[in-house]
Amino acid sequence: MGAGSIGQAIIRRVSAGKHIVLADYRLENAEQAAKTLENAGFECSTIQCDLGSKEDILNLVEFATSKGDVTNVVNAAGVSPSQAPVEEILRVDLYGTSVLLEEFGKVIAEGGSGVIISSQSGHRLPALPQEQNDALATTPVGELLELPFLKEINDTLKAYQYSKRCNVLRVMFEATRWGRRGATINSISPGIIITPLANDELHGSRKDGYLKMIEGMPARRAGTPDEVGDLAEFLMSSRGRFISGADFLIDGGCTASYWYGDLQYLKATH
């Protein structure tokens, strides 16, 4: 789900000899990715899917299972704070990801594995009250968007941060269910990764802020989709079978610097 750079980097590493189902909100994105992958020797099918629609996700599950056993699930779809209003961010990133985790958890094959792409933004929230953690992790998906503390959010960045924190908590909750089917599920929280969208930001009106952030990170550079793909490959391989319900921050130390280093100035706005 999500046919962008990070999703493609992951599936290139785990899909040899398998049938890939590429789903994206824009079918043309999935078809373009499929063409690239087919020219590299992968077998693909495509389907349009809105991550924020339960009906679309159910159609995706039916389509995927018609191709065979579902052995790997990768969700790299979502919207960002600069792309959508609060309600859309919560519908897609928080609710939709939760639905996808639940529905694919019902069909994932024995020995299967999944990876949810979250974000370093989820690590910029302070510790939440335990009752909020529990609510984000365990509330039935149909009731998630009615949680009072979510309905109070009126800032797109805050909506994104809560959504990504929810992704991590939901993965922990779903790991207990996926485990009953002999499968693992984890999340990865990338920082600044160079994708076409990020490249636009680095050359756009907000480039100075991005470059200053990169300079304040321990790594002093942005990451690449391939680095995220390498991490996902490990988690989804036989070497990662003892890892489930975990989140992996891959951000060049950006979050560490945000809390304790040169990027603490961001706390005022992030």
mmCIF file of C-alpha atoms in Angstrom:
data_model
loop_
_atom_site.group_PDB
_atom_site.id
_atom_site.type_symbol
_atom_site.label_atom_id
_atom_site.label_comp_id
_atom_site.label_asym_id
_atom_site.label_seq_id
_atom_site.Cartn_x
_atom_site.Cartn_y
_atom_site.Cartn_z
ATOM 1 C CA MET A 1 0.000 0.000 0.000
ATOM 2 C CA GLY A 2 1.608 3.213 -1.220
ATOM 3 C CA ALA A 3 3.709 2.858 -4.363
ATOM 4 C CA GLY A 4 6.309 5.523 -3.577
ATOM 5 C CA SER A 5 10.070 5.337 -3.136
ATOM 6 C CA ILE A 6 10.126 3.782 0.327
ATOM 7 C CA GLY A 7 7.507 1.160 -0.466
ATOM 8 C CA GLN A 8 9.324 0.175 -3.645
ATOM 9 C CA ALA A 9 12.670 -0.041 -1.842
ATOM 10 C CA ILE A 10 11.160 -2.490 0.631
ATOM 11 C CA ILE A 11 9.340 -4.743 -1.799
ATOM 12 C CA ARG A 12 12.363 -5.017 -4.077
ATOM 13 C CA ARG A 13 14.118 -6.695 -1.160
ATOM 14 C CA VAL A 14 11.391 -9.121 -0.102
ATOM 15 C CA SER A 15 9.423 -9.976 -3.244
ATOM 16 C CA ALA A 16 11.615 -12.072 -5.527
ATOM 17 C CA GLY A 17 9.601 -15.067 -6.707
ATOM 18 C CA LYS A 18 6.373 -13.650 -5.251
ATOM 19 C CA HIS A 19 3.396 -11.879 -6.750
ATOM 20 C CA ILE A 20 3.291 -8.204 -5.744
ATOM 21 C CA VAL A 21 -0.020 -6.403 -5.329
ATOM 22 C CA LEU A 22 0.586 -2.653 -5.604
ATOM 23 C CA ALA A 23 -2.135 -0.432 -4.185
ATOM 24 C CA ASP A 24 -2.202 3.349 -4.279
ATOM 25 C CA TYR A 25 -4.711 6.169 -3.973
ATOM 26 C CA ARG A 26 -3.758 7.117 -7.534
ATOM 27 C CA LEU A 27 -3.889 4.059 -9.767
ATOM 28 C CA GLU A 28 -1.436 5.647 -12.188
ATOM 29 C CA ASN A 29 1.204 5.698 -9.436
ATOM 30 C CA ALA A 30 0.754 1.974 -8.855
ATOM 31 C CA GLU A 31 0.851 1.261 -12.588
ATOM 32 C CA GLN A 32 4.037 3.271 -13.049
ATOM 33 C CA ALA A 33 5.688 1.435 -10.159
ATOM 34 C CA ALA A 34 4.493 -1.897 -11.556
ATOM 35 C CA LYS A 35 6.076 -1.137 -14.921
ATOM 36 C CA THR A 36 9.405 -0.335 -13.266
ATOM 37 C CA LEU A 37 9.267 -3.498 -11.143
ATOM 38 C CA GLU A 38 8.174 -5.729 -14.027
ATOM 39 C CA ASN A 39 11.138 -4.473 -16.038
ATOM 40 C CA ALA A 40 13.302 -5.633 -13.127
ATOM 41 C CA GLY A 41 11.814 -9.143 -13.121
ATOM 42 C CA PHE A 42 8.959 -8.859 -10.602
ATOM 43 C CA GLU A 43 5.392 -10.013 -11.174
ATOM 44 C CA CYS A 44 2.823 -7.355 -10.261
ATOM 45 C CA SER A 45 -0.858 -6.508 -10.155
ATOM 46 C CA THR A 46 -2.296 -3.083 -9.364
ATOM 47 C CA ILE A 47 -5.408 -1.781 -7.642
ATOM 48 C CA GLN A 48 -6.688 1.641 -6.637
ATOM 49 C CA CYS A 49 -7.134 1.979 -2.887
ATOM 50 C CA ASP A 50 -7.880 4.865 -0.536
ATOM 51 C CA LEU A 51 -6.164 3.982 2.743
ATOM 52 C CA GLY A 52 -8.805 5.947 4.643
ATOM 53 C CA SER A 53 -11.672 3.836 3.258
ATOM 54 C CA LYS A 54 -12.560 0.564 4.976
ATOM 55 C CA GLU A 55 -14.455 -0.535 1.864
ATOM 56 C CA ASP A 56 -11.346 0.017 -0.274
ATOM 57 C CA ILE A 57 -9.176 -1.900 2.186
ATOM 58 C CA LEU A 58 -11.606 -4.825 2.208
ATOM 59 C CA ASN A 59 -11.495 -4.812 -1.601
ATOM 60 C CA LEU A 60 -7.697 -4.803 -1.430
ATOM 61 C CA VAL A 61 -7.677 -7.769 0.953
ATOM 62 C CA GLU A 62 -10.020 -9.697 -1.344
ATOM 63 C CA PHE A 63 -7.908 -8.826 -4.381
ATOM 64 C CA ALA A 64 -4.663 -9.821 -2.656
ATOM 65 C CA THR A 65 -5.996 -13.133 -1.360
ATOM 66 C CA SER A 66 -7.249 -13.971 -4.868
ATOM 67 C CA LYS A 67 -3.585 -14.014 -5.944
ATOM 68 C CA GLY A 68 -2.531 -16.492 -3.251
ATOM 69 C CA ASP A 69 -1.449 -16.535 0.382
ATOM 70 C CA VAL A 70 -0.569 -13.115 1.780
ATOM 71 C CA THR A 71 2.946 -13.522 3.146
ATOM 72 C CA ASN A 72 4.105 -9.901 3.422
ATOM 73 C CA VAL A 73 2.276 -6.636 4.029
ATOM 74 C CA VAL A 74 3.927 -3.246 3.571
ATOM 75 C CA ASN A 75 2.070 -0.011 4.248
ATOM 76 C CA ALA A 76 3.963 3.046 3.038
ATOM 77 C CA ALA A 77 0.907 5.202 2.286
ATOM 78 C CA GLY A 78 -0.279 8.311 4.072
ATOM 79 C CA VAL A 79 -0.701 12.072 3.953
ATOM 80 C CA SER A 80 1.486 14.742 5.547
ATOM 81 C CA PRO A 81 0.654 17.868 7.584
ATOM 82 C CA SER A 82 1.286 20.082 4.559
ATOM 83 C CA GLN A 83 -0.912 17.983 2.266
ATOM 84 C CA ALA A 84 -4.218 17.666 4.080
ATOM 85 C CA PRO A 85 -6.496 19.087 6.814
ATOM 86 C CA VAL A 86 -6.781 17.594 10.295
ATOM 87 C CA GLU A 87 -9.773 15.398 9.509
ATOM 88 C CA GLU A 88 -8.120 13.875 6.453
ATOM 89 C CA ILE A 89 -4.870 13.139 8.285
ATOM 90 C CA LEU A 90 -6.747 11.355 11.057
ATOM 91 C CA ARG A 91 -8.960 9.481 8.569
ATOM 92 C CA VAL A 92 -6.070 8.221 6.452
ATOM 93 C CA ASP A 93 -3.008 7.959 8.687
ATOM 94 C CA LEU A 94 -4.673 6.988 11.970
ATOM 95 C CA TYR A 95 -7.959 5.264 11.131
ATOM 96 C CA GLY A 96 -6.974 3.790 7.760
ATOM 97 C CA THR A 97 -3.725 2.279 8.978
ATOM 98 C CA SER A 98 -5.583 0.751 11.919
ATOM 99 C CA VAL A 99 -8.152 -0.818 9.594
ATOM 100 C CA LEU A 100 -5.422 -2.176 7.327
ATOM 101 C CA LEU A 101 -3.608 -3.754 10.277
ATOM 102 C CA GLU A 102 -6.794 -5.393 11.503
ATOM 103 C CA GLU A 103 -8.022 -6.702 8.169
ATOM 104 C CA PHE A 104 -4.712 -8.071 6.916
ATOM 105 C CA GLY A 105 -4.159 -9.561 10.348
ATOM 106 C CA LYS A 106 -7.137 -11.785 9.610
ATOM 107 C CA VAL A 107 -5.568 -13.273 6.476
ATOM 108 C CA ILE A 108 -1.788 -13.089 6.937
ATOM 109 C CA ALA A 109 -0.168 -16.459 6.271
ATOM 110 C CA GLU A 110 1.731 -18.594 8.764
ATOM 111 C CA GLY A 111 5.292 -17.290 8.866
ATOM 112 C CA GLY A 112 4.238 -13.998 7.311
ATOM 113 C CA SER A 113 5.349 -10.524 8.308
ATOM 114 C CA GLY A 114 4.338 -6.916 7.932
ATOM 115 C CA VAL A 115 5.877 -3.467 8.184
ATOM 116 C CA ILE A 116 4.042 -0.208 8.762
ATOM 117 C CA ILE A 117 5.865 2.985 7.812
ATOM 118 C CA SER A 118 5.228 5.486 10.595
ATOM 119 C CA SER A 119 7.319 8.632 11.189
ATOM 120 C CA GLN A 120 9.770 10.293 13.549
ATOM 121 C CA SER A 121 6.947 12.797 14.180
ATOM 122 C CA GLY A 122 5.282 10.279 16.457
ATOM 123 C CA HIS A 123 8.345 10.471 18.687
ATOM 124 C CA ARG A 124 8.013 14.228 19.098
ATOM 125 C CA LEU A 125 4.922 13.930 21.247
ATOM 126 C CA PRO A 126 5.668 13.813 24.957
ATOM 127 C CA ALA A 127 4.579 10.759 26.914
ATOM 128 C CA LEU A 128 0.809 10.434 26.702
ATOM 129 C CA PRO A 129 -1.434 9.527 29.654
ATOM 130 C CA GLN A 130 -1.801 5.772 29.923
ATOM 131 C CA GLU A 131 -5.518 5.968 29.194
ATOM 132 C CA GLN A 132 -4.767 7.699 25.872
ATOM 133 C CA ASN A 133 -2.154 5.079 25.002
ATOM 134 C CA ASP A 134 -4.626 2.312 25.749
ATOM 135 C CA ALA A 135 -7.384 4.024 23.780
ATOM 136 C CA LEU A 136 -5.210 4.513 20.700
ATOM 137 C CA ALA A 137 -3.995 0.915 20.867
ATOM 138 C CA THR A 138 -7.204 -0.968 21.604
ATOM 139 C CA THR A 139 -10.297 1.070 20.717
ATOM 140 C CA PRO A 140 -12.364 -0.715 18.033
ATOM 141 C CA VAL A 141 -11.416 0.833 14.701
ATOM 142 C CA GLY A 142 -14.930 2.061 14.026
ATOM 143 C CA GLU A 143 -14.800 4.167 17.191
ATOM 144 C CA LEU A 144 -11.249 5.542 16.908
ATOM 145 C CA LEU A 145 -12.131 8.875 15.331
ATOM 146 C CA GLU A 146 -14.697 9.521 18.075
ATOM 147 C CA LEU A 147 -12.090 9.595 20.850
ATOM 148 C CA PRO A 148 -12.586 12.947 22.655
ATOM 149 C CA PHE A 149 -8.885 13.889 22.728
ATOM 150 C CA LEU A 150 -8.628 13.345 18.972
ATOM 151 C CA LYS A 151 -11.699 15.470 18.278
ATOM 152 C CA GLU A 152 -9.989 18.343 20.125
ATOM 153 C CA ILE A 153 -7.045 18.457 17.684
ATOM 154 C CA ASN A 154 -7.124 21.539 15.446
ATOM 155 C CA ASP A 155 -3.536 21.566 14.153
ATOM 156 C CA THR A 156 -2.368 19.434 11.219
ATOM 157 C CA LEU A 157 1.059 18.717 12.705
ATOM 158 C CA LYS A 158 -0.501 17.556 15.970
ATOM 159 C CA ALA A 159 -2.935 15.369 14.027
ATOM 160 C CA TYR A 160 0.008 13.825 12.181
ATOM 161 C CA GLN A 161 1.978 13.245 15.388
ATOM 162 C CA TYR A 162 -0.976 11.570 17.087
ATOM 163 C CA SER A 163 -1.604 9.470 13.997
ATOM 164 C CA LYS A 164 1.970 8.229 13.916
ATOM 165 C CA ARG A 165 1.981 7.537 17.650
ATOM 166 C CA CYS A 166 -1.230 5.592 17.107
ATOM 167 C CA ASN A 167 0.430 3.564 14.328
ATOM 168 C CA VAL A 168 3.153 2.420 16.740
ATOM 169 C CA LEU A 169 0.684 1.577 19.518
ATOM 170 C CA ARG A 170 -1.652 -0.182 17.111
ATOM 171 C CA VAL A 171 1.221 -2.319 15.837
ATOM 172 C CA MET A 172 1.897 -3.422 19.419
ATOM 173 C CA PHE A 173 -1.758 -4.348 19.901
ATOM 174 C CA GLU A 174 -2.037 -6.133 16.567
ATOM 175 C CA ALA A 175 1.216 -8.052 17.144
ATOM 176 C CA THR A 176 -0.673 -10.153 19.698
ATOM 177 C CA ARG A 177 -3.278 -11.043 17.058
ATOM 178 C CA TRP A 178 -0.845 -11.568 14.204
ATOM 179 C CA GLY A 179 1.170 -13.816 16.498
ATOM 180 C CA ARG A 180 -1.748 -16.217 16.804
ATOM 181 C CA ARG A 181 -1.373 -16.784 13.056
ATOM 182 C CA GLY A 182 2.398 -17.245 13.345
ATOM 183 C CA ALA A 183 3.114 -13.829 11.816
ATOM 184 C CA THR A 184 5.046 -10.732 12.881
ATOM 185 C CA ILE A 185 4.216 -7.047 12.499
ATOM 186 C CA ASN A 186 6.466 -4.063 13.218
ATOM 187 C CA SER A 187 6.656 -0.369 12.442
ATOM 188 C CA ILE A 188 9.481 1.784 11.117
ATOM 189 C CA SER A 189 9.651 5.517 11.888
ATOM 190 C CA PRO A 190 11.781 7.281 9.269
ATOM 191 C CA GLY A 191 13.130 10.790 9.582
ATOM 192 C CA ILE A 192 14.103 12.933 6.596
ATOM 193 C CA ILE A 193 14.387 10.462 3.717
ATOM 194 C CA ILE A 194 15.114 11.705 0.205
ATOM 195 C CA THR A 195 12.045 10.937 -1.874
ATOM 196 C CA PRO A 196 10.686 13.072 -4.744
ATOM 197 C CA LEU A 197 8.444 14.907 -2.245
ATOM 198 C CA ALA A 198 11.298 15.533 0.203
ATOM 199 C CA ASN A 199 13.534 16.646 -2.648
ATOM 200 C CA ASP A 200 10.922 19.221 -3.607
ATOM 201 C CA GLU A 201 10.928 20.508 -0.021
ATOM 202 C CA LEU A 202 14.730 20.727 -0.008
ATOM 203 C CA HIS A 203 14.621 22.903 -3.108
ATOM 204 C CA GLY A 204 11.480 24.852 -2.253
ATOM 205 C CA SER A 205 10.571 27.811 -0.073
ATOM 206 C CA ARG A 206 11.162 25.875 3.159
ATOM 207 C CA LYS A 207 14.568 24.531 2.192
ATOM 208 C CA ASP A 208 16.464 26.633 4.751
ATOM 209 C CA GLY A 209 14.544 25.069 7.627
ATOM 210 C CA TYR A 210 15.151 21.572 6.307
ATOM 211 C CA LEU A 211 18.847 22.178 5.735
ATOM 212 C CA LYS A 212 19.231 23.620 9.235
ATOM 213 C CA MET A 213 17.507 20.552 10.660
ATOM 214 C CA ILE A 214 19.798 18.225 8.733
ATOM 215 C CA GLU A 215 22.862 20.115 9.932
ATOM 216 C CA GLY A 216 21.687 19.718 13.534
ATOM 217 C CA MET A 217 21.311 15.941 13.263
ATOM 218 C CA PRO A 218 24.110 13.632 14.436
ATOM 219 C CA ALA A 219 24.245 12.033 10.967
ATOM 220 C CA ARG A 220 24.404 15.486 9.281
ATOM 221 C CA ARG A 221 22.661 14.128 6.190
ATOM 222 C CA ALA A 222 19.297 12.896 5.041
ATOM 223 C CA GLY A 223 18.557 9.207 4.625
ATOM 224 C CA THR A 224 17.718 7.147 1.551
ATOM 225 C CA PRO A 225 14.797 4.826 0.795
ATOM 226 C CA ASP A 226 17.301 1.983 0.448
ATOM 227 C CA GLU A 227 18.361 2.375 4.087
ATOM 228 C CA VAL A 228 14.737 2.021 5.166
ATOM 229 C CA GLY A 229 14.438 -0.943 2.801
ATOM 230 C CA ASP A 230 17.457 -2.642 4.376
ATOM 231 C CA LEU A 231 15.895 -2.344 7.834
ATOM 232 C CA ALA A 232 12.541 -3.638 6.613
ATOM 233 C CA GLU A 233 14.226 -6.542 4.848
ATOM 234 C CA PHE A 234 15.827 -7.642 8.108
ATOM 235 C CA LEU A 235 12.548 -7.397 10.032
ATOM 236 C CA MET A 236 10.675 -9.384 7.390
ATOM 237 C CA SER A 237 13.339 -12.056 6.976
ATOM 238 C CA SER A 238 14.021 -15.243 8.949
ATOM 239 C CA ARG A 239 16.525 -13.238 11.002
ATOM 240 C CA GLY A 240 13.755 -11.023 12.349
ATOM 241 C CA ARG A 241 11.323 -13.698 13.498
ATOM 242 C CA PHE A 242 11.782 -12.889 17.205
ATOM 243 C CA ILE A 243 10.872 -9.229 16.614
ATOM 244 C CA SER A 244 7.207 -8.250 16.678
ATOM 245 C CA GLY A 245 5.222 -5.311 17.995
ATOM 246 C CA ALA A 246 8.291 -3.062 17.878
ATOM 247 C CA ASP A 247 9.009 0.351 16.374
ATOM 248 C CA PHE A 248 12.354 1.288 14.824
ATOM 249 C CA LEU A 249 13.409 4.916 14.573
ATOM 250 C CA ILE A 250 15.603 5.487 11.506
ATOM 251 C CA ASP A 251 16.242 9.228 11.441
ATOM 252 C CA GLY A 252 19.984 9.856 11.643
ATOM 253 C CA GLY A 253 19.620 10.827 15.296
ATOM 254 C CA CYS A 254 17.185 13.654 14.532
ATOM 255 C CA THR A 255 14.839 12.763 17.388
ATOM 256 C CA ALA A 256 17.732 12.480 19.833
ATOM 257 C CA SER A 257 18.837 15.975 18.809
ATOM 258 C CA TYR A 258 15.254 17.254 19.023
ATOM 259 C CA TRP A 259 14.991 16.256 22.670
ATOM 260 C CA TYR A 260 18.569 16.715 23.866
ATOM 261 C CA GLY A 261 20.779 18.285 21.179
ATOM 262 C CA ASP A 262 21.066 21.085 18.643
ATOM 263 C CA LEU A 263 17.487 20.755 17.392
ATOM 264 C CA GLN A 264 15.773 21.615 20.664
ATOM 265 C CA TYR A 265 14.719 24.930 19.098
ATOM 266 C CA LEU A 266 12.170 22.928 17.085
ATOM 267 C CA LYS A 267 10.132 22.223 20.226
ATOM 268 C CA ALA A 268 8.582 25.660 19.899
ATOM 269 C CA THR A 269 6.981 24.803 16.569
ATOM 270 C CA HIS A 270 7.101 20.994 16.354
#
